[in-house]
Tab-separated table of C-alpha atoms in Angstrom:
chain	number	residue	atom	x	y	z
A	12	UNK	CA	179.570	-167.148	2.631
A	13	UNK	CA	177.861	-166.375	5.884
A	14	UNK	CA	179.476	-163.928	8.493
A	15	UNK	CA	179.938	-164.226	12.326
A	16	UNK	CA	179.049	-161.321	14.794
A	17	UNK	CA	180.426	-160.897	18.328
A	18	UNK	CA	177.628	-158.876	20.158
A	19	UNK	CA	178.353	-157.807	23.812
A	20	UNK	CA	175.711	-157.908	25.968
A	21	UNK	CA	174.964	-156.390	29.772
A	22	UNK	CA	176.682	-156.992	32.212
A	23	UNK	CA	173.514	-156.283	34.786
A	24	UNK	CA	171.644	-153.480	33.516
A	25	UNK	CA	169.376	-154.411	30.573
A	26	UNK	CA	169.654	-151.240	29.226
A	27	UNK	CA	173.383	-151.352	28.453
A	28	UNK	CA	172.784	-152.763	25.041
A	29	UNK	CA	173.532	-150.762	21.777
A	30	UNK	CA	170.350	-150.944	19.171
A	31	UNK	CA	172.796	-152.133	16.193
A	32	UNK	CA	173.259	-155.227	18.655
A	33	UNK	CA	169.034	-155.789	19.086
A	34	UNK	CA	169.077	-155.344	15.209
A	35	UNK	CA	171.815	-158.216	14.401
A	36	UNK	CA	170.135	-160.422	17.207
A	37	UNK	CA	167.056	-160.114	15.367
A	38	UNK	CA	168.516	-160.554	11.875
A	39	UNK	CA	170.830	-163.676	12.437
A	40	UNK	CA	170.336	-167.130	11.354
A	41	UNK	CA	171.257	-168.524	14.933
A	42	UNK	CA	172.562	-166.907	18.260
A	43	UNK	CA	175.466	-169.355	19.833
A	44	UNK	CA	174.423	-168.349	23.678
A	45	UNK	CA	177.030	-169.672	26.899
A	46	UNK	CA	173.783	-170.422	28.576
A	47	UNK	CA	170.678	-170.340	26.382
A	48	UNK	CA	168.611	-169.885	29.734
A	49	UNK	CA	170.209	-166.706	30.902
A	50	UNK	CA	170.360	-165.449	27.583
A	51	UNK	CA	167.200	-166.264	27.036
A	52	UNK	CA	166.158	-163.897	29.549
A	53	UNK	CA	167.761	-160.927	27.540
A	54	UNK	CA	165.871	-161.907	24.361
A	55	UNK	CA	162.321	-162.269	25.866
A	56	UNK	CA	163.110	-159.085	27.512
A	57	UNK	CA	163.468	-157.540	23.715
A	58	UNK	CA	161.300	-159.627	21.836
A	59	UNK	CA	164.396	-161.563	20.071
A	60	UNK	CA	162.144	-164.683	18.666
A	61	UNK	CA	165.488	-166.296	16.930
A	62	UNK	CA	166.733	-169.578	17.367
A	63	UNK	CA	169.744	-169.990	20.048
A	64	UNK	CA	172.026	-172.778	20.229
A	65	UNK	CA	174.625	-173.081	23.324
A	66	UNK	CA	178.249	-172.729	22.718
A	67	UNK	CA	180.113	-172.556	26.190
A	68	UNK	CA	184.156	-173.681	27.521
A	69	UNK	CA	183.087	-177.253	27.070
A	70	UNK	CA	181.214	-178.127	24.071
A	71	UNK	CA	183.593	-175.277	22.080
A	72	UNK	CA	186.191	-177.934	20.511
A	73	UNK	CA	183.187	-180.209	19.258
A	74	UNK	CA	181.249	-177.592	17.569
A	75	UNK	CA	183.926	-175.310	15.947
A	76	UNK	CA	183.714	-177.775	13.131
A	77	UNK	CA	180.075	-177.911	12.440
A	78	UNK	CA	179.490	-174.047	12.793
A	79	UNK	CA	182.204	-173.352	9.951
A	80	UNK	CA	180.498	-175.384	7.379
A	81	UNK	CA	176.855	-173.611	7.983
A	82	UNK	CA	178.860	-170.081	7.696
A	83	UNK	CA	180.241	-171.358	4.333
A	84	UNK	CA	177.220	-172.468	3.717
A	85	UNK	CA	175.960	-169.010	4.152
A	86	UNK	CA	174.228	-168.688	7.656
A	87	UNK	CA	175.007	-165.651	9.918
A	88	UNK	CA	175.469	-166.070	13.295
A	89	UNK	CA	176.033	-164.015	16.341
A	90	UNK	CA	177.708	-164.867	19.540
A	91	UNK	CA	176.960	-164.328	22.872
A	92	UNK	CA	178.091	-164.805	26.562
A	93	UNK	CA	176.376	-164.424	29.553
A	94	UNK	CA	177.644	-161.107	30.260
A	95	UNK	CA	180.086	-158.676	28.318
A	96	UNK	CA	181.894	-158.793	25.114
A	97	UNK	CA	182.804	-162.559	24.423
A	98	UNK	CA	186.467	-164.109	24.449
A	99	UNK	CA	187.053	-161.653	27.593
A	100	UNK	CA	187.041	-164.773	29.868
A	101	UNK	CA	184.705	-166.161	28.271
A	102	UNK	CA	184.050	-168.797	25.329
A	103	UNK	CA	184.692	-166.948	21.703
A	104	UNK	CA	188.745	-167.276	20.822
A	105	UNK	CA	187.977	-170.810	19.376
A	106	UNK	CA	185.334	-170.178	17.141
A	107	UNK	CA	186.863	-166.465	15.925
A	108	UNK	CA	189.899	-167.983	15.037
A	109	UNK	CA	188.378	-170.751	13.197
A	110	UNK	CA	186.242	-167.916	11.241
A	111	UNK	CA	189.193	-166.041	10.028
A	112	UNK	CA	191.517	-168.772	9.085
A	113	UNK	CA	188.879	-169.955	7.053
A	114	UNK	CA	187.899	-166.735	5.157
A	115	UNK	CA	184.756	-165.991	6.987
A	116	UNK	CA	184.496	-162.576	8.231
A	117	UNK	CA	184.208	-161.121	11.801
A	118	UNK	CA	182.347	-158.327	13.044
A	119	UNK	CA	183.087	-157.581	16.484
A	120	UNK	CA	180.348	-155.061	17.859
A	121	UNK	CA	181.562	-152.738	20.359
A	122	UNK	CA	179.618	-152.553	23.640
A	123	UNK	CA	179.909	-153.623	26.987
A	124	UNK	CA	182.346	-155.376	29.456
A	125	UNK	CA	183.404	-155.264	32.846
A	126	UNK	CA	187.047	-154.573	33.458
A	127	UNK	CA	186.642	-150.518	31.453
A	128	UNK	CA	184.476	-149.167	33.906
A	129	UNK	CA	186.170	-150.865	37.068
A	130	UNK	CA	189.740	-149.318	35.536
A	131	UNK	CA	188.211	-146.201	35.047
A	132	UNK	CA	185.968	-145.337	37.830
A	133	UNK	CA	189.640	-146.573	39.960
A	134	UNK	CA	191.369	-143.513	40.096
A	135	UNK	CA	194.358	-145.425	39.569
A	136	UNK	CA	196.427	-144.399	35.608
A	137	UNK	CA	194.690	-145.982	32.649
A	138	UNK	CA	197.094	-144.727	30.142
A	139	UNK	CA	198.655	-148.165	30.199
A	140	UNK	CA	197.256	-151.371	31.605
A	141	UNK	CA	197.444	-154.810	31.659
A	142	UNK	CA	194.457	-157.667	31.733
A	143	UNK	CA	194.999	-160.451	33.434
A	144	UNK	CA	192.112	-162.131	33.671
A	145	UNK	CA	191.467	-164.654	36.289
A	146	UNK	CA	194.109	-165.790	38.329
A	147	UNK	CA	195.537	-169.157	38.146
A	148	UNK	CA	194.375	-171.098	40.976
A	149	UNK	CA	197.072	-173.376	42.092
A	150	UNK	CA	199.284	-174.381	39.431
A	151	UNK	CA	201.583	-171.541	38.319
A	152	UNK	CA	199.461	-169.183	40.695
A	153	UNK	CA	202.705	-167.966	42.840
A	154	UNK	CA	204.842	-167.964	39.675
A	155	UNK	CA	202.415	-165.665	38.030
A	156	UNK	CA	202.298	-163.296	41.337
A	157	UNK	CA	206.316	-162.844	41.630
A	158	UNK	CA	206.451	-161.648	38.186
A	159	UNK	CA	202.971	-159.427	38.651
A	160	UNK	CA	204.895	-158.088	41.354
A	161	UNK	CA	207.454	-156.148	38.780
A	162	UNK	CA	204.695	-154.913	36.578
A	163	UNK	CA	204.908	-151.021	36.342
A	164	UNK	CA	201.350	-151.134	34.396
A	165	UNK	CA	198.118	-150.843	35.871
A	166	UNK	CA	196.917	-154.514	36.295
A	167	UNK	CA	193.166	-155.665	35.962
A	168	UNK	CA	191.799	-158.588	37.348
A	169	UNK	CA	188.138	-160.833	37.548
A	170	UNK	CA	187.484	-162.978	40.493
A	171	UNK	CA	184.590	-165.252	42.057
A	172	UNK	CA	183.692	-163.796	45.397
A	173	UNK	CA	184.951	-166.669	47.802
A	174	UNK	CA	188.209	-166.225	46.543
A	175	UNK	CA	188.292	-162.450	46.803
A	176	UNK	CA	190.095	-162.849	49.912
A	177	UNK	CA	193.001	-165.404	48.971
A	178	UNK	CA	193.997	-163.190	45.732
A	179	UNK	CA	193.793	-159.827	48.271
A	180	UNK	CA	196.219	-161.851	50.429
A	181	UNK	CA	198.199	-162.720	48.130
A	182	UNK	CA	198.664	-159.126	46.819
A	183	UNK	CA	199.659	-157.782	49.827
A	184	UNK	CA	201.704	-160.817	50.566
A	185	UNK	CA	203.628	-160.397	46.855
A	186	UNK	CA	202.754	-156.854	46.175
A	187	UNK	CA	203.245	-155.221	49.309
A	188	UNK	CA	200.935	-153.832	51.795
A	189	UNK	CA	200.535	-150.170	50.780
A	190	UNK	CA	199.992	-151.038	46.963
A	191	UNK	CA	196.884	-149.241	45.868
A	192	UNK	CA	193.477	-151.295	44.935
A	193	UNK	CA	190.552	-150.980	43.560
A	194	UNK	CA	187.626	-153.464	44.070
A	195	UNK	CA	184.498	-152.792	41.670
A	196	UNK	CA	181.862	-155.395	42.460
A	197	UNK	CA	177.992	-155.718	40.942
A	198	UNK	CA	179.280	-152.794	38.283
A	199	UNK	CA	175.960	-151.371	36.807
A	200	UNK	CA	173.646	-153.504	39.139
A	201	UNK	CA	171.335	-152.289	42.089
A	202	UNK	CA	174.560	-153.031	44.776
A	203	UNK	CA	177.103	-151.860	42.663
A	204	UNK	CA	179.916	-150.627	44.240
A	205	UNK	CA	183.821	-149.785	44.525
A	206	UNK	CA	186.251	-149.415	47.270
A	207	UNK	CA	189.665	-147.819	47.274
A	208	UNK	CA	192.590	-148.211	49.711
A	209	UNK	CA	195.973	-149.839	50.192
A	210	UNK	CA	195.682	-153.840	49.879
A	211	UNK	CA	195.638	-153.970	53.286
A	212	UNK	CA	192.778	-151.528	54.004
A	213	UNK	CA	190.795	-153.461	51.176
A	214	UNK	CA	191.551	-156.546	52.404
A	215	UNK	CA	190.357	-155.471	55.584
A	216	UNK	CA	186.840	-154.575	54.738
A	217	UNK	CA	186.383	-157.515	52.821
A	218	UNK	CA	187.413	-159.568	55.700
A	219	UNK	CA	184.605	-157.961	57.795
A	220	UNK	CA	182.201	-157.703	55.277
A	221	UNK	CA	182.344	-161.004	52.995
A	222	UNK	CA	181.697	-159.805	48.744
A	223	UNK	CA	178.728	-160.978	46.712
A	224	UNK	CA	178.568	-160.668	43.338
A	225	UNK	CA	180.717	-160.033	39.929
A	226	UNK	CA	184.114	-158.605	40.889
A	227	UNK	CA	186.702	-156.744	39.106
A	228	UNK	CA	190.251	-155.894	40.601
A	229	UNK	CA	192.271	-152.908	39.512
A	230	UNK	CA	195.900	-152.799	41.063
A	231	UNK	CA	198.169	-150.040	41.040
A	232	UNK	CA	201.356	-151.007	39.199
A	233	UNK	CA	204.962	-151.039	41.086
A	234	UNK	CA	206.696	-147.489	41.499
């Protein structure tokens, strides 16, 4: 019986990857990559010479299948995502699932991901927290944000930068204007950086100066 590993990789700086993760990259049968080029970029960067194969959102349900058998067959294999630890909004649920309902074990590798360091570098309470992911984007999207609006929890949320500005409308629109947010963009990159205010102070500066990059939301829950 072979044996899955989910590695984490950067999420910008190449540096921000644990040596036990170079090791299994090196030792696996076959690295299942989102994007073999991107990847692939990481691995020349270490000297990882072993074979990738993609596994992204929509080849996932076709390939769940095949991948089983070569574990029982005895192959190791490690998956990857572009950035962070995958199945955090990314591809990795499928597969893991289909791993431990069939008696294959799974060795998730601790290591990093975006949403920690945007929750804790927020100044907002990380005792208790919620991850939300990305927002729907139409159906269910107002639905969702009525009953976000309740939530006494910290709440963390991803989103593309041209649609920073809806969701930081919509959260002062459903969450009030003087709710407290936190808006972590580029995290360990050259540009990285956060900004802190009310929703409508944040939404503000966005408005004036439009986000690039990877972005993470933190939200103050209700009082």
């Amino acid at each position: 019986m072979g044996k899955l590993f989910i590695v984490p990789t950067p999420i910008g700086n190449l540096e921000d990857i644990t040596l036990r993760a170079l090791r299994i990259l090196k030792e696996v049968d076959l690295i299942l990559a989102e994007d073999t080029r991107t990847s692939g970029k990481l691995l020349h960067h270490y000297s990882i010479g072993t074979s990738m194969q993609s596994h992204h959102m929509h080849n996932e349900h076709k390939t769940v299948d095949a991948l089983v058998k070569r574990m029982q067959a005895g192959d190791t294999m490690a998956l990857i995502s572009d950035a962070g630890t995958p199945a955090i909004s990314d591809p990795g649920f499928l597969l893991t699932r289909a791993c431990v309902e069939n008696g294959i074990e799974v060795d998730c590798l601790p290591g990093a991901t975006a949403f920690v360091p945007a929750l804790v570098n927020s100044g907002l309470p990380n005792d208790k927290f919620v991850f939300e992911g990305f927002l729907p984007v139409k159906k269910g999207r107002q639905t969702r944000l009525k009953l976000l609006a309740e939530e006494t929890r910290t709440m963390i949320f991803y989103e593309s930068p041209h649609k920073l500005i809806k969701t930081l409308t919509n959260f002062v629109e459903y969450f009030g204007e003087e709710r407290p947010v936190s808006v972590s963009r580029e995290l360990t990159k050259m540009y990285e950086e956060t900004i802190r205010g009310t929703a409508t102070e944040v939404l503000g500066h966005y408005t004036n100066k439009p986000p690039k990059g990877e972005i993470v939301i933190v939200v103050g829950g209700k009082n």
